[in-house]
Amino acid sequence: MERAGECHSCGECCKTVNMTVVRDITIQQHGSLKELELYLSYRDIRVVGSDEKRNQLYYAMDVPCSELTSENQCRVHESPQKPFICHRFPSSKDDIEDIPECGYSFQPVRRRWP
Ligand code: SF4
Ligand code: SF4
């Protein structure tokens, strides 16, 4: 897949922190996925995805970046202080699965003939 489109500064990717945790161990610790979700909900953490094959669970926390302005601009955009992950975002389709507003999309790589 190759990335297409462009950023139109909706700011959505700068408003949440996403985390990946080991699925089986975490569910085992909490007894069930439902119990885990209850526990996390008291801390405003949402379980936004689960992948049994990869043994992963995905969390999202609504913690806006302190460098995001009220006009959804990044204060450190042109600076070396901009984090690496922000430069690369989105690097895969999964990154924007929950952000329909995003101006990027991923398309199958087109064959280029010499
Ligand atoms: S540093 Fe800039 S691009 Fe990265 S999350 Fe913060 S506002 Fe967004
Ligand atoms: S979600 Fe997409 S369009 Fe919106 S700020 Fe992030 S990269 Fe740009």
PDB file of C-alpha atoms and ligand atoms in Angstrom:
ATOM      1  CA  MET A   1       0.000   0.000   0.000  1.00  0.00           C
ATOM      2  CA  GLU A   2       1.205   3.511  -0.656  1.00  0.00           C
ATOM      3  CA  ARG A   3       0.138   6.705   1.025  1.00  0.00           C
ATOM      4  CA  ALA A   4      -1.922   9.244  -0.896  1.00  0.00           C
ATOM      5  CA  GLY A   5      -3.494  12.581  -0.018  1.00  0.00           C
ATOM      6  CA  GLU A   6      -2.305  15.292   2.334  1.00  0.00           C
ATOM      7  CA  CYS A   7      -2.729  16.689   5.800  1.00  0.00           C
ATOM      8  CA  HIS A   8      -5.487  19.270   6.069  1.00  0.00           C
ATOM      9  CA  SER A   9      -4.803  20.080   9.719  1.00  0.00           C
ATOM     10  CA  CYS A  10      -7.898  18.581  11.286  1.00  0.00           C
ATOM     11  CA  GLY A  11      -5.755  17.997  14.381  1.00  0.00           C
ATOM     12  CA  GLU A  12      -7.385  14.658  15.193  1.00  0.00           C
ATOM     13  CA  CYS A  13      -4.118  12.696  15.317  1.00  0.00           C
ATOM     14  CA  CYS A  14      -2.749  15.158  17.887  1.00  0.00           C
ATOM     15  CA  LYS A  15      -5.599  14.754  20.380  1.00  0.00           C
ATOM     16  CA  THR A  16      -5.137  11.160  21.472  1.00  0.00           C
ATOM     17  CA  VAL A  17      -2.330   8.942  22.710  1.00  0.00           C
ATOM     18  CA  ASN A  18      -2.504   5.374  21.454  1.00  0.00           C
ATOM     19  CA  MET A  19      -0.925   2.360  23.083  1.00  0.00           C
ATOM     20  CA  THR A  20      -0.508  -1.298  22.194  1.00  0.00           C
ATOM     21  CA  VAL A  21      -0.415  -3.938  24.930  1.00  0.00           C
ATOM     22  CA  VAL A  22      -0.048  -7.726  25.032  1.00  0.00           C
ATOM     23  CA  ARG A  23      -3.575  -9.083  24.762  1.00  0.00           C
ATOM     24  CA  ASP A  24      -3.543 -12.498  26.486  1.00  0.00           C
ATOM     25  CA  ILE A  25      -1.518 -11.449  29.561  1.00  0.00           C
ATOM     26  CA  THR A  26      -3.565  -8.275  30.064  1.00  0.00           C
ATOM     27  CA  ILE A  27      -6.936 -10.038  29.811  1.00  0.00           C
ATOM     28  CA  GLN A  28      -5.668 -12.780  32.115  1.00  0.00           C
ATOM     29  CA  GLN A  29      -4.639 -10.174  34.705  1.00  0.00           C
ATOM     30  CA  HIS A  30      -8.096  -8.594  34.660  1.00  0.00           C
ATOM     31  CA  GLY A  31     -10.203 -11.751  34.333  1.00  0.00           C
ATOM     32  CA  SER A  32     -12.012 -10.686  31.154  1.00  0.00           C
ATOM     33  CA  LEU A  33     -12.018  -8.017  28.462  1.00  0.00           C
ATOM     34  CA  LYS A  34     -15.164  -6.529  30.026  1.00  0.00           C
ATOM     35  CA  GLU A  35     -13.417  -6.189  33.410  1.00  0.00           C
ATOM     36  CA  LEU A  36     -10.379  -4.617  31.745  1.00  0.00           C
ATOM     37  CA  GLU A  37     -12.601  -2.092  29.931  1.00  0.00           C
ATOM     38  CA  LEU A  38     -14.324  -1.202  33.200  1.00  0.00           C
ATOM     39  CA  TYR A  39     -10.985  -0.693  34.958  1.00  0.00           C
ATOM     40  CA  LEU A  40      -9.623   1.485  32.152  1.00  0.00           C
ATOM     41  CA  SER A  41     -12.819   3.527  31.822  1.00  0.00           C
ATOM     42  CA  TYR A  42     -12.211   5.023  35.300  1.00  0.00           C
ATOM     43  CA  ARG A  43      -8.993   6.468  33.861  1.00  0.00           C
ATOM     44  CA  ASP A  44     -10.575   7.649  30.588  1.00  0.00           C
ATOM     45  CA  ILE A  45      -8.734   4.987  28.605  1.00  0.00           C
ATOM     46  CA  ARG A  46     -10.670   3.244  25.835  1.00  0.00           C
ATOM     47  CA  VAL A  47      -9.993  -0.161  24.282  1.00  0.00           C
ATOM     48  CA  VAL A  48     -10.310   0.661  20.589  1.00  0.00           C
ATOM     49  CA  GLY A  49      -9.151  -2.573  19.021  1.00  0.00           C
ATOM     50  CA  SER A  50      -8.242  -6.185  19.596  1.00  0.00           C
ATOM     51  CA  ASP A  51      -6.206  -8.478  17.354  1.00  0.00           C
ATOM     52  CA  GLU A  52      -6.127 -12.099  18.520  1.00  0.00           C
ATOM     53  CA  LYS A  53      -3.746 -13.195  15.767  1.00  0.00           C
ATOM     54  CA  ARG A  54      -1.114 -10.616  16.725  1.00  0.00           C
ATOM     55  CA  ASN A  55      -1.990 -10.998  20.423  1.00  0.00           C
ATOM     56  CA  GLN A  56      -2.462  -7.239  20.754  1.00  0.00           C
ATOM     57  CA  LEU A  57      -4.946  -4.856  22.338  1.00  0.00           C
ATOM     58  CA  TYR A  58      -5.119  -1.191  21.391  1.00  0.00           C
ATOM     59  CA  TYR A  59      -5.829   1.622  23.843  1.00  0.00           C
ATOM     60  CA  ALA A  60      -6.634   5.258  23.195  1.00  0.00           C
ATOM     61  CA  MET A  61      -6.444   8.113  25.697  1.00  0.00           C
ATOM     62  CA  ASP A  62      -7.861  11.546  24.996  1.00  0.00           C
ATOM     63  CA  VAL A  63      -4.786  13.579  25.885  1.00  0.00           C
ATOM     64  CA  PRO A  64      -4.301  16.504  23.473  1.00  0.00           C
ATOM     65  CA  CYS A  65      -0.717  17.424  22.640  1.00  0.00           C
ATOM     66  CA  SER A  66       0.496  20.550  24.419  1.00  0.00           C
ATOM     67  CA  GLU A  67       1.992  21.740  21.102  1.00  0.00           C
ATOM     68  CA  LEU A  68      -1.374  21.790  19.319  1.00  0.00           C
ATOM     69  CA  THR A  69      -2.831  25.298  18.961  1.00  0.00           C
ATOM     70  CA  SER A  70      -6.543  26.141  19.138  1.00  0.00           C
ATOM     71  CA  GLU A  71      -6.400  26.429  15.308  1.00  0.00           C
ATOM     72  CA  ASN A  72      -5.118  22.820  15.100  1.00  0.00           C
ATOM     73  CA  GLN A  73      -1.630  23.914  14.104  1.00  0.00           C
ATOM     74  CA  CYS A  74       1.516  22.213  15.371  1.00  0.00           C
ATOM     75  CA  ARG A  75       3.775  24.711  17.172  1.00  0.00           C
ATOM     76  CA  VAL A  76       6.870  22.617  16.487  1.00  0.00           C
ATOM     77  CA  HIS A  77       6.053  21.676  12.892  1.00  0.00           C
ATOM     78  CA  GLU A  78       9.124  23.331  11.369  1.00  0.00           C
ATOM     79  CA  SER A  79      11.404  22.599  14.290  1.00  0.00           C
ATOM     80  CA  PRO A  80      13.731  19.716  15.191  1.00  0.00           C
ATOM     81  CA  GLN A  81      11.558  19.333  18.293  1.00  0.00           C
ATOM     82  CA  LYS A  82       8.794  17.709  16.246  1.00  0.00           C
ATOM     83  CA  PRO A  83       8.710  14.021  17.290  1.00  0.00           C
ATOM     84  CA  PHE A  84       9.761  11.387  14.770  1.00  0.00           C
ATOM     85  CA  ILE A  85       6.413   9.617  14.913  1.00  0.00           C
ATOM     86  CA  CYS A  86       4.617  12.868  14.014  1.00  0.00           C
ATOM     87  CA  HIS A  87       6.807  13.303  10.933  1.00  0.00           C
ATOM     88  CA  ARG A  88       5.915   9.808   9.758  1.00  0.00           C
ATOM     89  CA  PHE A  89       2.195   9.839  10.580  1.00  0.00           C
ATOM     90  CA  PRO A  90       0.269   8.096   9.144  1.00  0.00           C
ATOM     91  CA  SER A  91       2.643   5.284   8.267  1.00  0.00           C
ATOM     92  CA  SER A  92      -0.014   2.611   7.728  1.00  0.00           C
ATOM     93  CA  LYS A  93      -3.736   2.177   7.154  1.00  0.00           C
ATOM     94  CA  ASP A  94      -4.129   1.111  10.801  1.00  0.00           C
ATOM     95  CA  ASP A  95      -2.944   4.547  11.972  1.00  0.00           C
ATOM     96  CA  ILE A  96      -5.978   6.277  10.496  1.00  0.00           C
ATOM     97  CA  GLU A  97      -8.570   3.547  10.930  1.00  0.00           C
ATOM     98  CA  ASP A  98     -10.362   5.577  13.615  1.00  0.00           C
ATOM     99  CA  ILE A  99      -9.779   8.970  11.987  1.00  0.00           C
ATOM    100  CA  PRO A 100     -12.209   9.297   9.050  1.00  0.00           C
ATOM    101  CA  GLU A 101     -11.386  13.043   8.937  1.00  0.00           C
ATOM    102  CA  CYS A 102      -7.782  12.371   7.925  1.00  0.00           C
ATOM    103  CA  GLY A 103      -6.771  13.672   4.509  1.00  0.00           C
ATOM    104  CA  TYR A 104      -4.525  10.668   3.871  1.00  0.00           C
ATOM    105  CA  SER A 105      -5.506   7.262   2.558  1.00  0.00           C
ATOM    106  CA  PHE A 106      -3.614   4.108   1.552  1.00  0.00           C
ATOM    107  CA  GLN A 107      -3.980   2.729  -1.951  1.00  0.00           C
ATOM    108  CA  PRO A 108      -2.642  -0.458  -3.505  1.00  0.00           C
ATOM    109  CA  VAL A 109       0.775   0.146  -5.083  1.00  0.00           C
ATOM    110  CA  ARG A 110       0.327   0.737  -8.810  1.00  0.00           C
ATOM    111  CA  ARG A 111       2.557  -1.234 -11.130  1.00  0.00           C
ATOM    112  CA  ARG A 112       4.985   0.993 -12.973  1.00  0.00           C
ATOM    113  CA  TRP A 113       6.345  -0.301 -16.270  1.00  0.00           C
ATOM    114  CA  PRO A 114       9.822   0.745 -17.356  1.00  0.00           C
TER     115      PRO A 114
HETATM  116  S1  SF4 B   1       4.050  17.577  18.186  1.00  0.00           S
HETATM  117 FE1  SF4 B   1       2.801  18.564  16.637  1.00  0.00          FE
HETATM  118  S2  SF4 B   1       2.300  16.944  15.168  1.00  0.00           S
HETATM  119 FE2  SF4 B   1       3.036  15.952  17.045  1.00  0.00          FE
HETATM  120  S3  SF4 B   1       1.185  15.496  18.233  1.00  0.00           S
HETATM  121 FE3  SF4 B   1       1.960  17.490  18.901  1.00  0.00          FE
HETATM  122  S4  SF4 B   1       0.857  19.000  17.678  1.00  0.00           S
HETATM  123 FE4  SF4 B   1       0.644  17.018  16.678  1.00  0.00          FE
HETATM  124  S1  SF4 B   2      -5.523  13.210  11.177  1.00  0.00           S
HETATM  125 FE1  SF4 B   2      -4.572  13.354   9.163  1.00  0.00          FE
HETATM  126  S2  SF4 B   2      -5.375  15.269   8.255  1.00  0.00           S
HETATM  127 FE2  SF4 B   2      -5.742  15.334  10.486  1.00  0.00          FE
HETATM  128  S3  SF4 B   2      -3.966  16.442  11.308  1.00  0.00           S
HETATM  129 FE3  SF4 B   2      -3.512  14.240  11.424  1.00  0.00          FE
HETATM  130  S4  SF4 B   2      -2.398  13.778   9.524  1.00  0.00           S
HETATM  131 FE4  SF4 B   2      -3.408  15.753   9.256  1.00  0.00          FE
END
